[in-house]
XYZ file of N, CA and C in Angstrom:
555
model
N -24.303 5.878 -4.368
C -23.602 7.140 -4.292
C -22.090 6.919 -4.405
N -21.600 5.835 -3.833
C -20.181 5.523 -3.938
C -19.808 5.215 -5.384
N -20.602 4.419 -6.048
C -20.300 4.041 -7.424
C -20.462 5.196 -8.399
N -21.390 6.078 -8.139
C -21.633 7.181 -9.059
C -20.766 8.405 -8.758
N -20.697 8.799 -7.485
C -20.014 10.045 -7.144
C -18.773 9.847 -6.278
N -18.409 8.619 -5.947
C -17.236 8.318 -5.105
C -17.371 8.932 -3.715
N -18.584 8.915 -3.203
C -18.840 9.488 -1.885
C -19.358 8.382 -0.962
N -18.690 8.241 0.167
C -19.062 7.250 1.183
C -20.083 7.865 2.137
N -20.863 7.015 2.768
C -21.775 7.502 3.795
C -21.570 6.696 5.074
N -21.780 7.356 6.198
C -21.642 6.729 7.501
C -22.915 6.975 8.299
N -23.451 5.908 8.856
C -24.623 6.029 9.720
C -24.162 6.529 11.086
N -24.971 7.326 11.706
C -24.613 7.937 12.979
C -25.526 7.443 14.082
N -25.036 7.467 15.293
C -25.839 7.099 16.448
C -24.987 7.074 17.693
N -25.665 7.033 18.848
C -24.957 7.048 20.129
C -25.219 5.801 20.962
N -26.212 5.011 20.580
C -26.615 3.900 21.436
C -26.357 2.570 20.749
N -25.808 1.645 21.510
C -25.494 0.328 20.985
C -26.699 -0.597 21.143
N -27.089 -1.245 20.056
C -28.200 -2.195 20.073
C -27.700 -3.547 20.605
N -28.629 -4.438 20.938
C -28.275 -5.772 21.434
C -27.474 -6.577 20.415
N -27.693 -6.301 19.127
C -26.986 -7.044 18.091
C -25.577 -6.503 17.824
N -25.162 -5.474 18.579
C -23.822 -4.924 18.425
C -23.737 -3.745 17.482
N -24.811 -3.455 16.765
C -24.822 -2.316 15.862
C -25.299 -1.079 16.606
N -24.899 0.070 16.134
C -25.316 1.328 16.733
C -26.714 1.678 16.228
N -27.570 2.116 17.146
C -28.899 2.572 16.749
C -28.727 3.826 15.909
N -29.262 3.798 14.712
C -29.036 4.868 13.745
C -29.949 6.065 13.976
N -29.398 7.222 13.651
C -30.205 8.433 13.613
C -30.693 8.591 12.175
N -31.426 9.621 11.894
C -31.905 9.852 10.540
C -30.873 10.521 9.646
N -29.729 10.893 10.216
C -28.728 11.609 9.443
C -27.535 10.729 9.120
N -26.871 11.072 8.014
C -25.682 10.380 7.559
C -24.559 11.394 7.415
N -23.339 10.932 7.615
C -22.166 11.741 7.345
C -21.651 11.330 5.975
N -21.472 12.278 5.073
C -20.959 11.993 3.736
C -19.505 12.440 3.658
N -18.660 11.553 3.134
C -17.214 11.786 3.074
C -16.689 11.308 1.725
N -15.766 12.056 1.166
C -15.049 11.642 -0.044
C -13.619 11.333 0.376
N -13.135 10.131 0.037
C -11.774 9.735 0.362
C -10.916 9.764 -0.897
N -9.680 10.229 -0.738
C -8.708 10.150 -1.827
C -7.331 9.983 -1.204
N -6.640 8.931 -1.589
C -5.334 8.680 -0.992
C -5.445 8.597 0.511
N -4.768 9.480 1.201
C -4.814 9.497 2.665
C -5.686 10.632 3.191
N -6.471 11.249 2.326
C -7.302 12.389 2.717
C -8.770 12.000 2.810
N -9.430 12.584 3.809
C -10.875 12.445 3.948
C -11.472 13.840 3.836
N -12.333 14.017 2.864
C -12.984 15.307 2.650
C -14.392 15.223 3.237
N -14.596 15.864 4.366
C -15.882 15.826 5.062
C -16.841 16.749 4.324
N -17.912 16.180 3.792
C -18.864 16.951 2.995
C -20.040 17.445 3.819
N -20.342 16.763 4.913
C -21.399 17.242 5.789
C -22.366 16.166 6.214
N -23.345 16.587 6.997
C -24.400 15.725 7.494
C -25.652 15.965 6.663
N -26.244 14.901 6.194
C -27.439 15.000 5.364
C -28.420 13.926 5.803
N -29.693 14.117 5.459
C -30.685 13.114 5.845
C -30.538 11.867 4.972
N -31.217 10.822 5.370
C -31.055 9.517 4.736
C -31.541 9.474 3.290
N -32.293 10.440 2.859
C -32.794 10.447 1.491
C -31.964 11.298 0.530
N -30.738 11.620 0.912
C -29.926 12.571 0.147
C -29.023 11.928 -0.902
N -29.354 10.764 -1.387
C -28.459 10.005 -2.274
C -28.155 10.720 -3.586
N -29.021 11.604 -4.020
C -28.779 12.338 -5.261
C -28.844 13.854 -5.025
N -28.584 14.271 -3.801
C -28.608 15.692 -3.458
C -27.403 16.364 -4.121
N -27.667 17.219 -5.082
C -26.606 17.875 -5.841
C -25.739 18.789 -4.981
N -26.248 19.213 -3.822
C -25.451 20.036 -2.911
C -24.206 19.270 -2.441
N -24.311 17.958 -2.353
C -23.186 17.151 -1.858
C -22.025 17.178 -2.852
N -22.299 16.953 -4.117
C -21.238 16.998 -5.128
C -20.764 18.438 -5.310
N -21.655 19.397 -5.104
C -21.292 20.820 -5.185
C -20.255 21.175 -4.122
N -20.413 20.651 -2.921
C -19.454 20.904 -1.832
C -18.074 20.375 -2.211
N -18.037 19.190 -2.783
C -16.764 18.620 -3.220
C -16.150 19.494 -4.317
N -16.949 19.906 -5.256
C -16.489 20.759 -6.366
C -15.948 22.098 -5.865
N -16.647 22.725 -4.935
C -16.238 24.048 -4.452
C -14.980 23.995 -3.583
N -14.842 22.935 -2.794
C -13.745 22.876 -1.821
C -12.525 22.096 -2.280
N -12.719 21.073 -3.095
C -11.617 20.221 -3.535
C -11.755 19.915 -5.028
N -11.760 20.939 -5.869
C -11.969 20.699 -7.303
C -10.906 19.794 -7.920
N -9.712 19.760 -7.338
C -8.649 18.908 -7.863
C -9.017 17.427 -7.780
N -9.909 17.074 -6.868
C -10.326 15.676 -6.724
C -11.241 15.252 -7.874
N -11.860 16.213 -8.515
C -12.790 15.927 -9.604
C -12.211 16.245 -10.980
N -11.062 16.904 -11.020
C -10.511 17.424 -12.275
C -10.401 16.360 -13.369
N -9.977 15.171 -13.025
C -9.795 14.120 -14.031
C -11.126 13.676 -14.646
N -12.229 13.979 -13.996
C -13.549 13.562 -14.473
C -14.278 14.658 -15.258
N -13.627 15.807 -15.459
C -14.270 16.905 -16.197
C -14.671 16.443 -17.591
N -15.839 16.903 -17.996
C -16.368 16.555 -19.313
C -16.821 17.837 -19.996
N -16.771 17.838 -21.282
C -17.222 19.010 -22.015
C -18.368 18.697 -22.946
N -19.232 17.774 -22.555
C -20.301 17.355 -23.466
C -21.412 18.390 -23.590
N -21.485 19.295 -22.638
C -22.541 20.317 -22.616
C -23.945 19.731 -22.610
N -24.098 18.590 -22.000
C -25.430 17.995 -21.845
C -26.228 18.860 -20.872
N -27.525 18.907 -21.034
C -28.325 19.714 -20.096
C -28.247 19.118 -18.685
N -28.164 19.970 -17.658
C -28.115 19.474 -16.286
C -29.366 18.677 -15.936
N -29.184 17.666 -15.095
C -30.304 16.839 -14.660
C -30.788 17.289 -13.288
N -32.003 16.951 -12.969
C -32.576 17.247 -11.656
C -32.319 16.074 -10.715
N -32.562 16.311 -9.429
C -32.440 15.226 -8.446
C -33.334 14.069 -8.837
N -34.530 14.372 -9.255
C -35.490 13.339 -9.639
C -34.972 12.512 -10.820
N -34.373 13.185 -11.794
C -33.838 12.467 -12.954
C -32.652 11.590 -12.561
N -31.764 12.105 -11.688
C -30.643 11.275 -11.213
C -31.161 10.051 -10.469
N -32.169 10.261 -9.635
C -32.730 9.157 -8.859
C -33.302 8.087 -9.786
N -34.046 8.496 -10.803
C -34.617 7.556 -11.770
C -33.516 6.812 -12.505
N -32.500 7.527 -12.959
C -31.406 6.889 -13.694
C -30.640 5.906 -12.819
N -30.405 6.249 -11.558
C -29.698 5.323 -10.665
C -30.492 4.043 -10.453
N -31.808 4.177 -10.304
C -32.639 2.982 -10.123
C -32.559 2.059 -11.327
N -32.282 2.635 -12.503
C -32.202 1.854 -13.738
C -30.762 1.476 -14.083
N -29.827 1.687 -13.140
C -28.403 1.367 -13.335
C -27.827 2.089 -14.543
N -28.151 3.357 -14.647
C -27.660 4.179 -15.746
C -26.690 5.221 -15.205
N -25.595 5.406 -15.895
C -24.609 6.408 -15.500
C -24.942 7.734 -16.176
N -24.740 8.812 -15.448
C -25.011 10.135 -15.999
C -23.979 11.114 -15.481
N -23.558 12.004 -16.362
C -22.668 13.080 -15.932
C -23.419 13.946 -14.930
N -22.666 14.632 -14.089
C -23.267 15.529 -13.113
C -22.753 16.939 -13.400
N -23.668 17.891 -13.395
C -23.325 19.288 -13.654
C -23.583 20.088 -12.389
N -22.567 20.850 -11.962
C -22.701 21.673 -10.762
C -23.139 23.085 -11.152
N -23.400 23.912 -10.147
C -24.022 25.227 -10.371
C -23.281 26.127 -11.354
N -21.943 26.065 -11.356
C -21.208 26.961 -12.255
C -21.113 26.411 -13.677
N -21.804 25.296 -13.938
C -21.831 24.725 -15.278
C -20.763 23.678 -15.538
N -19.849 23.451 -14.580
C -18.829 22.417 -14.747
C -19.511 21.061 -14.750
N -19.132 20.260 -15.715
C -19.750 18.936 -15.879
C -18.699 17.856 -15.619
N -19.088 16.826 -14.883
C -18.184 15.719 -14.565
C -18.799 14.391 -14.980
N -17.957 13.513 -15.490
C -18.365 12.118 -15.647
C -18.418 11.526 -14.244
N -18.991 10.365 -14.076
C -19.133 9.751 -12.748
C -17.794 9.658 -12.012
N -17.591 10.460 -10.960
C -16.334 10.373 -10.210
C -16.128 9.014 -9.541
N -17.214 8.255 -9.360
C -17.110 6.914 -8.786
C -16.979 5.841 -9.846
N -16.900 6.223 -11.092
C -16.751 5.385 -12.281
C -18.059 4.772 -12.758
N -19.119 4.843 -11.974
C -20.414 4.362 -12.430
C -20.656 2.889 -12.171
N -21.709 2.380 -12.828
C -22.128 0.990 -12.635
C -22.345 0.332 -13.996
N -22.374 -0.987 -13.975
C -22.691 -1.752 -15.179
C -24.210 -1.851 -15.305
N -24.685 -2.449 -16.370
C -26.125 -2.560 -16.609
C -26.840 -3.361 -15.532
N -26.118 -4.251 -14.827
C -26.768 -5.011 -13.755
C -26.586 -4.356 -12.390
N -25.982 -3.161 -12.367
C -25.833 -2.416 -11.125
C -24.520 -2.650 -10.402
N -23.660 -3.518 -10.925
C -22.372 -3.767 -10.288
C -21.467 -2.550 -10.475
N -20.763 -2.141 -9.423
C -19.855 -0.999 -9.557
C -18.739 -1.305 -10.569
N -18.523 -0.411 -11.509
C -17.478 -0.623 -12.525
C -16.123 -0.791 -11.859
N -15.849 -0.017 -10.819
C -14.575 -0.129 -10.117
C -14.392 -1.542 -9.560
N -15.446 -2.113 -8.996
C -15.366 -3.482 -8.460
C -15.168 -4.500 -9.567
N -15.826 -4.297 -10.701
C -15.669 -5.209 -11.837
C -14.226 -5.184 -12.326
N -13.660 -3.985 -12.452
C -12.265 -3.877 -12.889
C -11.323 -4.547 -11.895
N -11.565 -4.332 -10.603
C -10.718 -4.966 -9.589
C -10.850 -6.484 -9.600
N -12.071 -6.992 -9.766
C -12.232 -8.449 -9.799
C -11.582 -9.031 -11.047
N -11.666 -8.319 -12.174
C -10.973 -8.771 -13.383
C -9.466 -8.827 -13.156
N -8.952 -7.840 -12.436
C -7.524 -7.806 -12.124
C -7.130 -9.009 -11.256
N -7.947 -9.313 -10.252
C -7.676 -10.454 -9.378
C -7.758 -11.767 -10.161
N -8.752 -11.893 -11.012
C -8.878 -13.100 -11.832
C -7.658 -13.260 -12.733
N -7.212 -12.182 -13.348
C -6.010 -12.231 -14.182
C -4.814 -12.679 -13.345
N -4.684 -12.098 -12.149
C -3.583 -12.456 -11.262
C -3.627 -13.941 -10.901
N -4.823 -14.443 -10.564
C -4.952 -15.864 -10.228
C -4.628 -16.751 -11.418
N -5.113 -16.375 -12.587
C -4.824 -17.175 -13.780
C -3.327 -17.208 -14.063
N -2.669 -16.074 -13.924
C -1.215 -16.014 -14.131
C -0.501 -16.866 -13.087
N -0.927 -16.772 -11.833
C -0.319 -17.581 -10.773
C -0.525 -19.064 -11.047
N -1.731 -19.446 -11.483
C -2.010 -20.849 -11.780
C -1.054 -21.354 -12.858
N -0.861 -20.541 -13.898
C 0.044 -20.956 -14.977
C 1.473 -21.100 -14.472
N 1.933 -20.178 -13.634
C 3.290 -20.273 -13.084
C 3.436 -21.498 -12.188
N 2.427 -21.772 -11.392
C 2.473 -22.958 -10.526
C 2.482 -24.218 -11.383
N 1.613 -24.261 -12.373
C 1.556 -25.432 -13.259
C 2.893 -25.654 -13.959
N 3.490 -24.583 -14.470
C 4.768 -24.690 -15.175
C 5.914 -25.104 -14.253
N 5.789 -24.784 -12.960
C 6.889 -25.025 -12.017
C 6.540 -26.020 -10.914
N 5.505 -26.826 -11.125
C 5.038 -27.706 -10.052
C 6.114 -28.692 -9.599
N 6.913 -29.202 -10.514
C 7.962 -30.154 -10.125
C 8.958 -29.468 -9.198
N 9.409 -28.278 -9.556
C 10.356 -27.528 -8.716
C 9.736 -27.197 -7.358
N 8.474 -26.805 -7.350
C 7.792 -26.471 -6.091
C 7.736 -27.692 -5.190
N 7.324 -28.837 -5.747
C 7.222 -30.058 -4.941
C 8.589 -30.537 -4.471
N 9.617 -30.377 -5.306
C 10.968 -30.774 -4.893
C 11.501 -29.863 -3.791
N 11.019 -28.622 -3.716
C 11.456 -27.676 -2.688
C 10.765 -27.915 -1.352
N 9.669 -28.632 -1.369
C 8.914 -28.934 -0.148
C 9.709 -29.941 0.678
N 10.093 -29.573 1.902
C 10.891 -30.492 2.724
C 10.231 -31.854 2.942
N 8.914 -31.923 2.916
C 8.232 -33.203 3.138
C 8.191 -34.069 1.894
N 8.468 -33.473 0.729
C 8.517 -34.217 -0.534
C 7.304 -35.122 -0.717
N 6.143 -34.598 -0.476
C 4.905 -35.373 -0.616
C 4.721 -35.783 -2.072
N 4.303 -36.985 -2.276
C 4.158 -37.512 -3.636
C 2.735 -37.931 -3.960
N 1.770 -37.436 -3.228
C 0.391 -37.821 -3.510
C -0.022 -37.288 -4.885
N -1.039 -37.895 -5.445
C -1.503 -37.491 -6.770
C -2.211 -36.150 -6.755
N -2.800 -35.810 -5.621
C -3.561 -34.569 -5.511
C -2.952 -33.687 -4.432
N -2.780 -32.423 -4.765
C -2.371 -31.451 -3.750
C -3.325 -30.265 -3.822
N -3.474 -29.605 -2.696
C -4.329 -28.431 -2.613
C -3.431 -27.238 -2.328
N -3.487 -26.251 -3.198
C -2.661 -25.061 -3.008
C -3.575 -23.880 -2.715
N -3.308 -23.231 -1.599
C -4.057 -22.047 -1.202
C -3.164 -20.829 -1.262
N -3.729 -19.700 -0.994
C -2.929 -18.476 -0.981
C -3.289 -17.636 0.219
N -2.348 -16.796 0.623
C -2.591 -15.875 1.719
C -1.792 -14.608 1.480
N -2.264 -13.527 2.041
C -1.546 -12.262 1.958
C -0.720 -12.131 3.228
N 0.575 -11.937 3.058
C 1.479 -11.793 4.195
C 1.360 -10.378 4.744
N 1.014 -10.273 6.029
C 0.791 -8.966 6.650
C 2.006 -8.061 6.581
N 3.167 -8.616 6.798
C 4.367 -7.790 6.893
C 4.720 -7.113 5.566
N 4.456 -7.768 4.446
C 4.858 -7.215 3.146
C 3.693 -7.010 2.188
N 2.518 -7.464 2.553
C 1.332 -7.447 1.695
C 1.563 -8.207 0.384
N 2.549 -9.081 0.386
C 2.776 -9.918 -0.787
C 1.960 -11.201 -0.641
N 1.900 -11.949 -1.718
C 1.096 -13.175 -1.712
C 2.014 -14.380 -1.568
N 1.636 -15.249 -0.651
C 2.334 -16.524 -0.480
C 1.331 -17.634 -0.783
N 1.823 -18.702 -1.336
C 1.008 -19.876 -1.638
C 1.448 -20.976 -0.693
N 0.539 -21.853 -0.352
C 0.928 -22.947 0.532
C 0.235 -24.237 0.113
N 0.964 -25.301 0.315
C 0.429 -26.634 0.032
C -0.269 -27.102 1.294
N -1.545 -27.294 1.204
C -2.369 -27.634 2.373
C -1.896 -28.918 3.045
N -1.582 -29.925 2.249
C -1.250 -31.233 2.807
C 0.046 -31.229 3.620
N 0.987 -30.330 3.326
C 2.268 -30.328 4.039
C 2.534 -29.031 4.784
N 1.791 -27.989 4.463
C 2.033 -26.692 5.098
C 3.171 -25.903 4.454
N 3.750 -26.422 3.388
C 4.878 -25.755 2.711
C 4.390 -24.474 2.042
N 5.132 -23.382 2.293
C 4.786 -22.087 1.706
C 5.824 -21.688 0.677
N 5.340 -21.026 -0.375
C 6.239 -20.545 -1.403
C 5.658 -19.286 -2.041
N 6.522 -18.549 -2.714
C 6.088 -17.368 -3.452
C 6.423 -17.565 -4.922
N 5.888 -16.712 -5.750
C 6.146 -16.794 -7.189
C 6.847 -15.528 -7.646
N 7.752 -15.696 -8.586
C 8.385 -14.547 -9.235
C 7.676 -14.343 -10.555
N 7.525 -13.102 -10.942
C 6.851 -12.853 -12.219
C 7.809 -12.911 -13.315
């Protein structure tokens, strides 16, 4: 549901199990998040993954959240059963609400193996970032090592990365000496 319609679900319950998880009820809370907003869509039973009423609520109350996904293909509307079958087969399908408005997958959909397209794009972005960082480190390794106060000269060094909480920027560090550095693009 997240990958297809950009709708999150939350399990509900009042009692804590021995394993630390909350004992679940049969109902879920469905929410659409955008920026700093949470659009509460309602409580639905656990089998509501393709309940068209859920996307209808989003359409009726916050149409601006779906506007970028509007489509004009005029494909015939699908039933809950058809959406369920298509999701099981990792197929993306436009969704049509009661007034005839048609949307492409607001969650961006999935790939043929079921991976969320949004996650694939994000992982590609991270891989690109790492590859670029590797090239910058490789091109500047002499300067980086000369900047390290310990001036370690071993043949092998291990460079890790961390996200700095204060700035959310990325810092790299040499494991053997603890020296930290950042990269300029």
